[in-house]
JSON list of C-alpha atoms in Angstrom, two decimals:
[
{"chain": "A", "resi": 1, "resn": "UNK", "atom": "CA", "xyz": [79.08, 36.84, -52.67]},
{"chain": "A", "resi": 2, "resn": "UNK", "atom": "CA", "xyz": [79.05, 36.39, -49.19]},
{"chain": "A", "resi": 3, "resn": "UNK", "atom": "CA", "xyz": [75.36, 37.27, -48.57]},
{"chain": "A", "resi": 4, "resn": "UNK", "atom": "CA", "xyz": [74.47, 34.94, -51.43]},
{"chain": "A", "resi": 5, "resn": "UNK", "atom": "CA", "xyz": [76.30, 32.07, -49.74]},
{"chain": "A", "resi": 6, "resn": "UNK", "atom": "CA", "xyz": [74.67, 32.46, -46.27]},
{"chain": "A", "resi": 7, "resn": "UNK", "atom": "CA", "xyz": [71.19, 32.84, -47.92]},
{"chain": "A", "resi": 8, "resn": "UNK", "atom": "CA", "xyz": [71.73, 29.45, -50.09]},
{"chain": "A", "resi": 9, "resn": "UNK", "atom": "CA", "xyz": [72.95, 28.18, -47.28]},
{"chain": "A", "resi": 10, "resn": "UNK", "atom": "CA", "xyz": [70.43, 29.23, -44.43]},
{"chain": "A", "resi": 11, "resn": "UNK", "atom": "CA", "xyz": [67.51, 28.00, -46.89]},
{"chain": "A", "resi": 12, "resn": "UNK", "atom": "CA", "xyz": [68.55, 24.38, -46.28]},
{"chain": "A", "resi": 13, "resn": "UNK", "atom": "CA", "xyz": [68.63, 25.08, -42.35]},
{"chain": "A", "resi": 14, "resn": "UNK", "atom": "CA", "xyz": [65.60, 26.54, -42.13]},
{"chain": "A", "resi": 15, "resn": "UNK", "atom": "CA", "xyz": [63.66, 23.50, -44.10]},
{"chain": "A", "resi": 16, "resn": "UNK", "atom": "CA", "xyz": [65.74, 21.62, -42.14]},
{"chain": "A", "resi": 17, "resn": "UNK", "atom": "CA", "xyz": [64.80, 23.39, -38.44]},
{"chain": "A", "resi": 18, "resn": "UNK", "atom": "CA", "xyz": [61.24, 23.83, -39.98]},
{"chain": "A", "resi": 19, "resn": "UNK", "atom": "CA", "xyz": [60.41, 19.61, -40.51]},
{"chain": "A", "resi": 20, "resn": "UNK", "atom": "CA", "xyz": [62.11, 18.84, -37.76]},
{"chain": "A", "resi": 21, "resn": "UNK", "atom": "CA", "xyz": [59.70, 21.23, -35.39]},
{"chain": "A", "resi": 22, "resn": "UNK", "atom": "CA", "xyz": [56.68, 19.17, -37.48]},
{"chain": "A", "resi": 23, "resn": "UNK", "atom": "CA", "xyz": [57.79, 15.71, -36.47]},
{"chain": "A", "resi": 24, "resn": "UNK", "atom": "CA", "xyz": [56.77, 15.86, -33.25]},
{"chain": "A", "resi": 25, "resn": "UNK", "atom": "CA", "xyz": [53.02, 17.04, -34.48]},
{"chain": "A", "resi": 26, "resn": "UNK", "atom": "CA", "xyz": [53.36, 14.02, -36.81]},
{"chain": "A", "resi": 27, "resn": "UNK", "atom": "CA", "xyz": [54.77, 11.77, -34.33]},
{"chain": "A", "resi": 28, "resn": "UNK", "atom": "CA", "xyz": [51.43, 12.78, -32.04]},
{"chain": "A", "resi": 29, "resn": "UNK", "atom": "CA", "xyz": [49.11, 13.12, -35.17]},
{"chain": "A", "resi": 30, "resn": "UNK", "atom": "CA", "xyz": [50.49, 8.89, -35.86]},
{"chain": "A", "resi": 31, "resn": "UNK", "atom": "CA", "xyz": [49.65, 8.18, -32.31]},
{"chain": "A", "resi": 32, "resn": "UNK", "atom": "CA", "xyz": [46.25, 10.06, -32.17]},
{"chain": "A", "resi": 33, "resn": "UNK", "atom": "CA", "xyz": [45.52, 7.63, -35.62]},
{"chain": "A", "resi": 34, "resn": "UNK", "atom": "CA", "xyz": [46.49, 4.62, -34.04]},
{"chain": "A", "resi": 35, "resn": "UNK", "atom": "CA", "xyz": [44.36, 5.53, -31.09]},
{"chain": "A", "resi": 36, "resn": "UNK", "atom": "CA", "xyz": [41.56, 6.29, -33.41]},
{"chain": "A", "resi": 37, "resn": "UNK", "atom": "CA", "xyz": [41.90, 2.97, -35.01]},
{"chain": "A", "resi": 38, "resn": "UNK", "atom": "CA", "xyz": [42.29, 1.16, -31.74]},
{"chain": "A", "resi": 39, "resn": "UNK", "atom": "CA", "xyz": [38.82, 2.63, -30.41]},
{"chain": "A", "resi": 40, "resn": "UNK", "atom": "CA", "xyz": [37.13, 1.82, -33.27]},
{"chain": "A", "resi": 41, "resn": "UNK", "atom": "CA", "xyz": [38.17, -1.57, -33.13]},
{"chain": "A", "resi": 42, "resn": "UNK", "atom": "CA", "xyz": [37.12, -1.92, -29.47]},
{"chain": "A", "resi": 43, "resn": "UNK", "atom": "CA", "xyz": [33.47, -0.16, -30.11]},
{"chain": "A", "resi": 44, "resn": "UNK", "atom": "CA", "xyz": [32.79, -2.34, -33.29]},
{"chain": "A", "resi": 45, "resn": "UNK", "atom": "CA", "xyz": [33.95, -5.36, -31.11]},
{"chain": "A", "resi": 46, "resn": "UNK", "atom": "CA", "xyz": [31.65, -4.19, -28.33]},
{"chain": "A", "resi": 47, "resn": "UNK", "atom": "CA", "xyz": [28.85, -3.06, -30.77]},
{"chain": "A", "resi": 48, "resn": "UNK", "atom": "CA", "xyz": [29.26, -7.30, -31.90]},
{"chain": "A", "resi": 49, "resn": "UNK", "atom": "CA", "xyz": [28.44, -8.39, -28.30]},
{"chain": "A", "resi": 50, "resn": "UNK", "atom": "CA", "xyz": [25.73, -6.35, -27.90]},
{"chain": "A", "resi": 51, "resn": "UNK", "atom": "CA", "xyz": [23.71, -7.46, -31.04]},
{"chain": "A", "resi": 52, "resn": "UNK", "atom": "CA", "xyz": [24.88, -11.39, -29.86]},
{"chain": "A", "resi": 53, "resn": "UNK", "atom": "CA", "xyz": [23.60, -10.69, -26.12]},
{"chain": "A", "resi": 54, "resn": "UNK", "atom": "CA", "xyz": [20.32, -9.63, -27.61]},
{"chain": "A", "resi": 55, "resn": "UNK", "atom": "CA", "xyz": [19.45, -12.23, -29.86]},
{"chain": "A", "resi": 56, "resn": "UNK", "atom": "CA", "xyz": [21.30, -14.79, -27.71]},
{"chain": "A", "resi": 57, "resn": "UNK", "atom": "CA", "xyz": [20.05, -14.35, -24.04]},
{"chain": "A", "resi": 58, "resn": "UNK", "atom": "CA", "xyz": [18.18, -11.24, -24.00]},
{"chain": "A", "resi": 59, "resn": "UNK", "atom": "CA", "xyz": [15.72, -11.67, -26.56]},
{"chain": "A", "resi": 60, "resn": "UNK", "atom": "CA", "xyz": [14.53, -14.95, -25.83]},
{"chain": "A", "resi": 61, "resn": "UNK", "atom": "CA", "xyz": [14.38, -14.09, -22.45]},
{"chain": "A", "resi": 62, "resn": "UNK", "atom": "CA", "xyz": [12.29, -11.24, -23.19]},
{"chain": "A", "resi": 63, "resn": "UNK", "atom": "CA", "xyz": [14.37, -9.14, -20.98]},
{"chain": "A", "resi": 64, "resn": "UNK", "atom": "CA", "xyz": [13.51, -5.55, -22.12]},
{"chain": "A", "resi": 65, "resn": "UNK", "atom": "CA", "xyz": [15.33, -3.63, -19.92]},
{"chain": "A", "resi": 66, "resn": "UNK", "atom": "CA", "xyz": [18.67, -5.91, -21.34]},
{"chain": "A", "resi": 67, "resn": "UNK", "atom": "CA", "xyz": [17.98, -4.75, -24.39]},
{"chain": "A", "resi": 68, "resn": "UNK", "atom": "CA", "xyz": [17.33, -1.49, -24.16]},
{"chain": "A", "resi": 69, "resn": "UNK", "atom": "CA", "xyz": [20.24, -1.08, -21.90]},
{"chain": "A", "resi": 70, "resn": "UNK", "atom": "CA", "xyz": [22.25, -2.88, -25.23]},
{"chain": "A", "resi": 71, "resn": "UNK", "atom": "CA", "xyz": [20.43, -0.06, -27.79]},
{"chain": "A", "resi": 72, "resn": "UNK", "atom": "CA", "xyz": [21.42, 2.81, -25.68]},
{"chain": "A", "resi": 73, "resn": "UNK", "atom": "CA", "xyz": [25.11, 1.95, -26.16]},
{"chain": "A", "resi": 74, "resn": "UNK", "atom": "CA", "xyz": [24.52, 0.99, -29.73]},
{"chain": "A", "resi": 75, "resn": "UNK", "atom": "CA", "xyz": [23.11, 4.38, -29.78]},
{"chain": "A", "resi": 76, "resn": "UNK", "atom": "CA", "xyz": [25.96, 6.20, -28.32]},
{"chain": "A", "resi": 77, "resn": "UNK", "atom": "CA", "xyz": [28.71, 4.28, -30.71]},
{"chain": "A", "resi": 78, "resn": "UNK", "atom": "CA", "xyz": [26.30, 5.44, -33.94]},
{"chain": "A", "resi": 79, "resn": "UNK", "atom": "CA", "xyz": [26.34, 9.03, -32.72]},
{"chain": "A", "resi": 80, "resn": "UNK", "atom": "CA", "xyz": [30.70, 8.45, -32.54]},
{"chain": "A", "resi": 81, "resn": "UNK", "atom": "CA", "xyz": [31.34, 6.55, -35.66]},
{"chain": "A", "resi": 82, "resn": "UNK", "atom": "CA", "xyz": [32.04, 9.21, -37.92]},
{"chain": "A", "resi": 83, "resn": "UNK", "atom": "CA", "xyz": [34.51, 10.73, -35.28]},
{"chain": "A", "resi": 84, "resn": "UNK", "atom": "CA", "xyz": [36.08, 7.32, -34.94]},
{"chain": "A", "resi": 85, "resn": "UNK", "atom": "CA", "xyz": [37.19, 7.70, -38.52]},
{"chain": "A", "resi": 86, "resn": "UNK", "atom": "CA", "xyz": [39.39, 10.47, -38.63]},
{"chain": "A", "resi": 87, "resn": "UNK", "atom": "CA", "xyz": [41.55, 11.78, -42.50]},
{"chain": "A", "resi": 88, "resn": "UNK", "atom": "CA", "xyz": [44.96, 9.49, -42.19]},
{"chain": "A", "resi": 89, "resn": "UNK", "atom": "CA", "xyz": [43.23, 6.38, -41.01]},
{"chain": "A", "resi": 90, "resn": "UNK", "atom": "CA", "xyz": [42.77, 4.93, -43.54]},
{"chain": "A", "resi": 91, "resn": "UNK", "atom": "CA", "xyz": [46.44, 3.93, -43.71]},
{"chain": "A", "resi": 92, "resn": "UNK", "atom": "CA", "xyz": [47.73, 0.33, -41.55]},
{"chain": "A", "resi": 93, "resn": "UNK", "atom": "CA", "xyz": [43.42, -0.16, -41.12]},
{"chain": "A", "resi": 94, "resn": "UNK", "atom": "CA", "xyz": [42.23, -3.86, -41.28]},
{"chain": "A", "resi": 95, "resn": "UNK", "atom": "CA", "xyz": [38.71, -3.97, -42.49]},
{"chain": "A", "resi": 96, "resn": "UNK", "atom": "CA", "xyz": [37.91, 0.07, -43.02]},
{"chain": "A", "resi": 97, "resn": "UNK", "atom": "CA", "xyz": [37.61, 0.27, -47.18]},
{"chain": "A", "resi": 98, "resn": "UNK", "atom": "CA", "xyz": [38.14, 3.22, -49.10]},
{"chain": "A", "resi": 99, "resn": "UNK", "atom": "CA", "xyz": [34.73, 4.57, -49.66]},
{"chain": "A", "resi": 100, "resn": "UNK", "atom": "CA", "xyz": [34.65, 5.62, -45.71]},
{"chain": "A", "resi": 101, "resn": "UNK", "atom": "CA", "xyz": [37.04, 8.81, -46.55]},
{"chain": "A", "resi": 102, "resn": "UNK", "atom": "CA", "xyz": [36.01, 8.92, -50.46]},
{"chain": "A", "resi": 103, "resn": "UNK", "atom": "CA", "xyz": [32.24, 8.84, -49.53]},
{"chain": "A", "resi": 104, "resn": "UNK", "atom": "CA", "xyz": [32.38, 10.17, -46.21]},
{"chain": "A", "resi": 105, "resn": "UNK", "atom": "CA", "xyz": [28.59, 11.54, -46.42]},
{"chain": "A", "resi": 106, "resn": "UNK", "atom": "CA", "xyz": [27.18, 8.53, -47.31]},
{"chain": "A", "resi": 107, "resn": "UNK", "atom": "CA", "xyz": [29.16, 6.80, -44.42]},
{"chain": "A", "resi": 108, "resn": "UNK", "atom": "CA", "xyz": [27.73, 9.65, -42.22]},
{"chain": "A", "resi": 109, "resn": "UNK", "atom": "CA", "xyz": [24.09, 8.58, -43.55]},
{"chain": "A", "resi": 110, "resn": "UNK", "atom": "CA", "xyz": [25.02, 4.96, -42.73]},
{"chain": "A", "resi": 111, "resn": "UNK", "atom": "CA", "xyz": [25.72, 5.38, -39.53]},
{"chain": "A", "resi": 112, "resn": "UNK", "atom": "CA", "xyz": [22.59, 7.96, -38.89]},
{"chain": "A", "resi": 113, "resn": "UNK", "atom": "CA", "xyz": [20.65, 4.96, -40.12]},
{"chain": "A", "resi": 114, "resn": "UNK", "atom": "CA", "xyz": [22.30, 2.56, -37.49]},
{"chain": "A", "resi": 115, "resn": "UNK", "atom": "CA", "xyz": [21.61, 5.08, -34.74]},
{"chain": "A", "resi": 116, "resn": "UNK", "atom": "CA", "xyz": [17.69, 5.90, -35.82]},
{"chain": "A", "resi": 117, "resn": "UNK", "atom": "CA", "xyz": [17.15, 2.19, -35.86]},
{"chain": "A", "resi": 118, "resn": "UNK", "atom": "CA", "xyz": [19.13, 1.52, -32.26]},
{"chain": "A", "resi": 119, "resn": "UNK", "atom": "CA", "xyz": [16.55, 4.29, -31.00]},
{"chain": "A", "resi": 120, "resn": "UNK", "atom": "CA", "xyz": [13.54, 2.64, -32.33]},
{"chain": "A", "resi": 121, "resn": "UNK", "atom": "CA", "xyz": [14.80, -0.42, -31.09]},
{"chain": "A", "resi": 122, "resn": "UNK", "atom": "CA", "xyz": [15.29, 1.47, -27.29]},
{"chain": "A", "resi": 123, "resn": "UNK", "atom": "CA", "xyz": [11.81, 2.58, -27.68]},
{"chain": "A", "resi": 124, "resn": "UNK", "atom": "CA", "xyz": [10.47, -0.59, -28.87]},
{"chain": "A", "resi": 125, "resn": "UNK", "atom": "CA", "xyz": [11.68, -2.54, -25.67]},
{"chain": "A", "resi": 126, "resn": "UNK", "atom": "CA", "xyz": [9.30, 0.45, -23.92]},
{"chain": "A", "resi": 127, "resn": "UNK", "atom": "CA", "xyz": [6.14, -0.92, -24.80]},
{"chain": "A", "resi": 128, "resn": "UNK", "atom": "CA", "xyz": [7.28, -4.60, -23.86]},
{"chain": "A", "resi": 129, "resn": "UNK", "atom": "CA", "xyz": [6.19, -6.43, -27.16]},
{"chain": "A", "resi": 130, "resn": "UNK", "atom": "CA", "xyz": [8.37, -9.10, -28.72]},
{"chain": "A", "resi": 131, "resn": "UNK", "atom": "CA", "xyz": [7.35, -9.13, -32.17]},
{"chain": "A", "resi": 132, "resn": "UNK", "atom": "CA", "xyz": [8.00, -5.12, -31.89]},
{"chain": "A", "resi": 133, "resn": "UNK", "atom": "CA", "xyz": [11.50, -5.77, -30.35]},
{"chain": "A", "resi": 134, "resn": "UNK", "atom": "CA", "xyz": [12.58, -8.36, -32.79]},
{"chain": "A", "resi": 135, "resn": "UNK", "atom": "CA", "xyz": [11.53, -6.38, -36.06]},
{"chain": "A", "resi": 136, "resn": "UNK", "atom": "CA", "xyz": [13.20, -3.42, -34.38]},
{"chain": "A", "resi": 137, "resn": "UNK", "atom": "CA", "xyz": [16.26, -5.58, -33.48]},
{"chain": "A", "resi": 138, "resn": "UNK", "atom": "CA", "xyz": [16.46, -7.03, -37.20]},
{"chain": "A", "resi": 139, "resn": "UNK", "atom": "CA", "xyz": [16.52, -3.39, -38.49]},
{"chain": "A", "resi": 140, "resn": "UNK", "atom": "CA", "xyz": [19.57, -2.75, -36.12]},
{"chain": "A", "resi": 141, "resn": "UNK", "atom": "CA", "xyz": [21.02, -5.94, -37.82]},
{"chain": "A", "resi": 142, "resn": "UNK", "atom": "CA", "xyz": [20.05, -4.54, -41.43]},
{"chain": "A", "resi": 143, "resn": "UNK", "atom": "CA", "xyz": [21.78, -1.29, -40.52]},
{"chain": "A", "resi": 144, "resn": "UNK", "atom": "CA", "xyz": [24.53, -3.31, -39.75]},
{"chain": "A", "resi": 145, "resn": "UNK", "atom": "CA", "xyz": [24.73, -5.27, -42.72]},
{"chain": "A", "resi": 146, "resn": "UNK", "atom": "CA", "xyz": [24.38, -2.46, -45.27]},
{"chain": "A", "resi": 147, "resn": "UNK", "atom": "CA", "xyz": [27.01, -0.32, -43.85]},
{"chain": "A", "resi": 148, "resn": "UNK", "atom": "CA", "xyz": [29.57, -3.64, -44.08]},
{"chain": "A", "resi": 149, "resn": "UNK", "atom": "CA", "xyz": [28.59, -3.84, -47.26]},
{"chain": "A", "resi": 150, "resn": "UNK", "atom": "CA", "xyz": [29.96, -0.52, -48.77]},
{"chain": "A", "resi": 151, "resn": "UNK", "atom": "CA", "xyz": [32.43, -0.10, -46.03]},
{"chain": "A", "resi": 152, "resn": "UNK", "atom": "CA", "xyz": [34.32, -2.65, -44.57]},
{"chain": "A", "resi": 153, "resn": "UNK", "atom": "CA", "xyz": [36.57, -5.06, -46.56]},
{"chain": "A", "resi": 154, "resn": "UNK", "atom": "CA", "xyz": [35.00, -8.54, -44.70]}
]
């Protein structure tokens, strides 16, 4: 009787001793989320003043090295997206829709496409040609503007 008692009774203490050694992995995996989401925010913010710098001041000043400057971190924030959307945050996010985690390849592609068009918009500036650098900047834009348009709730 006794050794039934203490194993009903040690079940309960080890679930018990078992979540509470996983909270603080979920308390860190919840930060490591929010951080996630934070960045992402940032980058997509930053991402925003880059295309506005371009077509704002740097394109009509036909200032090449501006804009490639602009591409190469548009480049670098293409090649991080994916990463920047981690499984669990999609919970709490503000404009992120579903189809990022259900459709995670085709968000992949998007954001493939968004980098192969920031690098032909970085080699574009190269050969110091405005028609060149505004179709490659409006690709950038239409990169943009597809991936909103499955992804993000706005």
């Amino acid at each position: 009787m006794f050794k039934r008692f203490s194993i009903l009774l040690g079940i309960p203490v080890l679930i018990g001793v078992s979540l509470a050694g996983l909270e603080p992995l979920m308390a860190r995996n919840d930060e490591a989320i929010k951080s996630a989401q934070e960045e992402r925010k940032q980058r997509f913010k930053a991402s925003g003043a880059s295309m506005k710098a371009m077509y704002r001041e740097h394109l009509p000043a036909e200032d090449y090295q501006a804009i490639k400057a602009e591409a190469t971190v548009l480049v670098k924030w293409a090649k991080d997206m994916p990463e920047a959307f981690p499984f669990g945050s999609d919970r709490d996010n503000d404009e992120a829709k579903q189809e990022i985690w259900t459709d995670f390849e085709g968000f992949k592609s998007a954001a493939k496409a968004y980098e192969i068009a920031s690098l032909d918009l970085q080699k574009a500036t190269e050969n110091n040609d405005i028609s060149l650098v505004k179709t490659a900047l409006g690709n950038v834009g239409a990169s943009c503007k597809a991936c909103h348009k499955k992804y993000r709730e706005k």
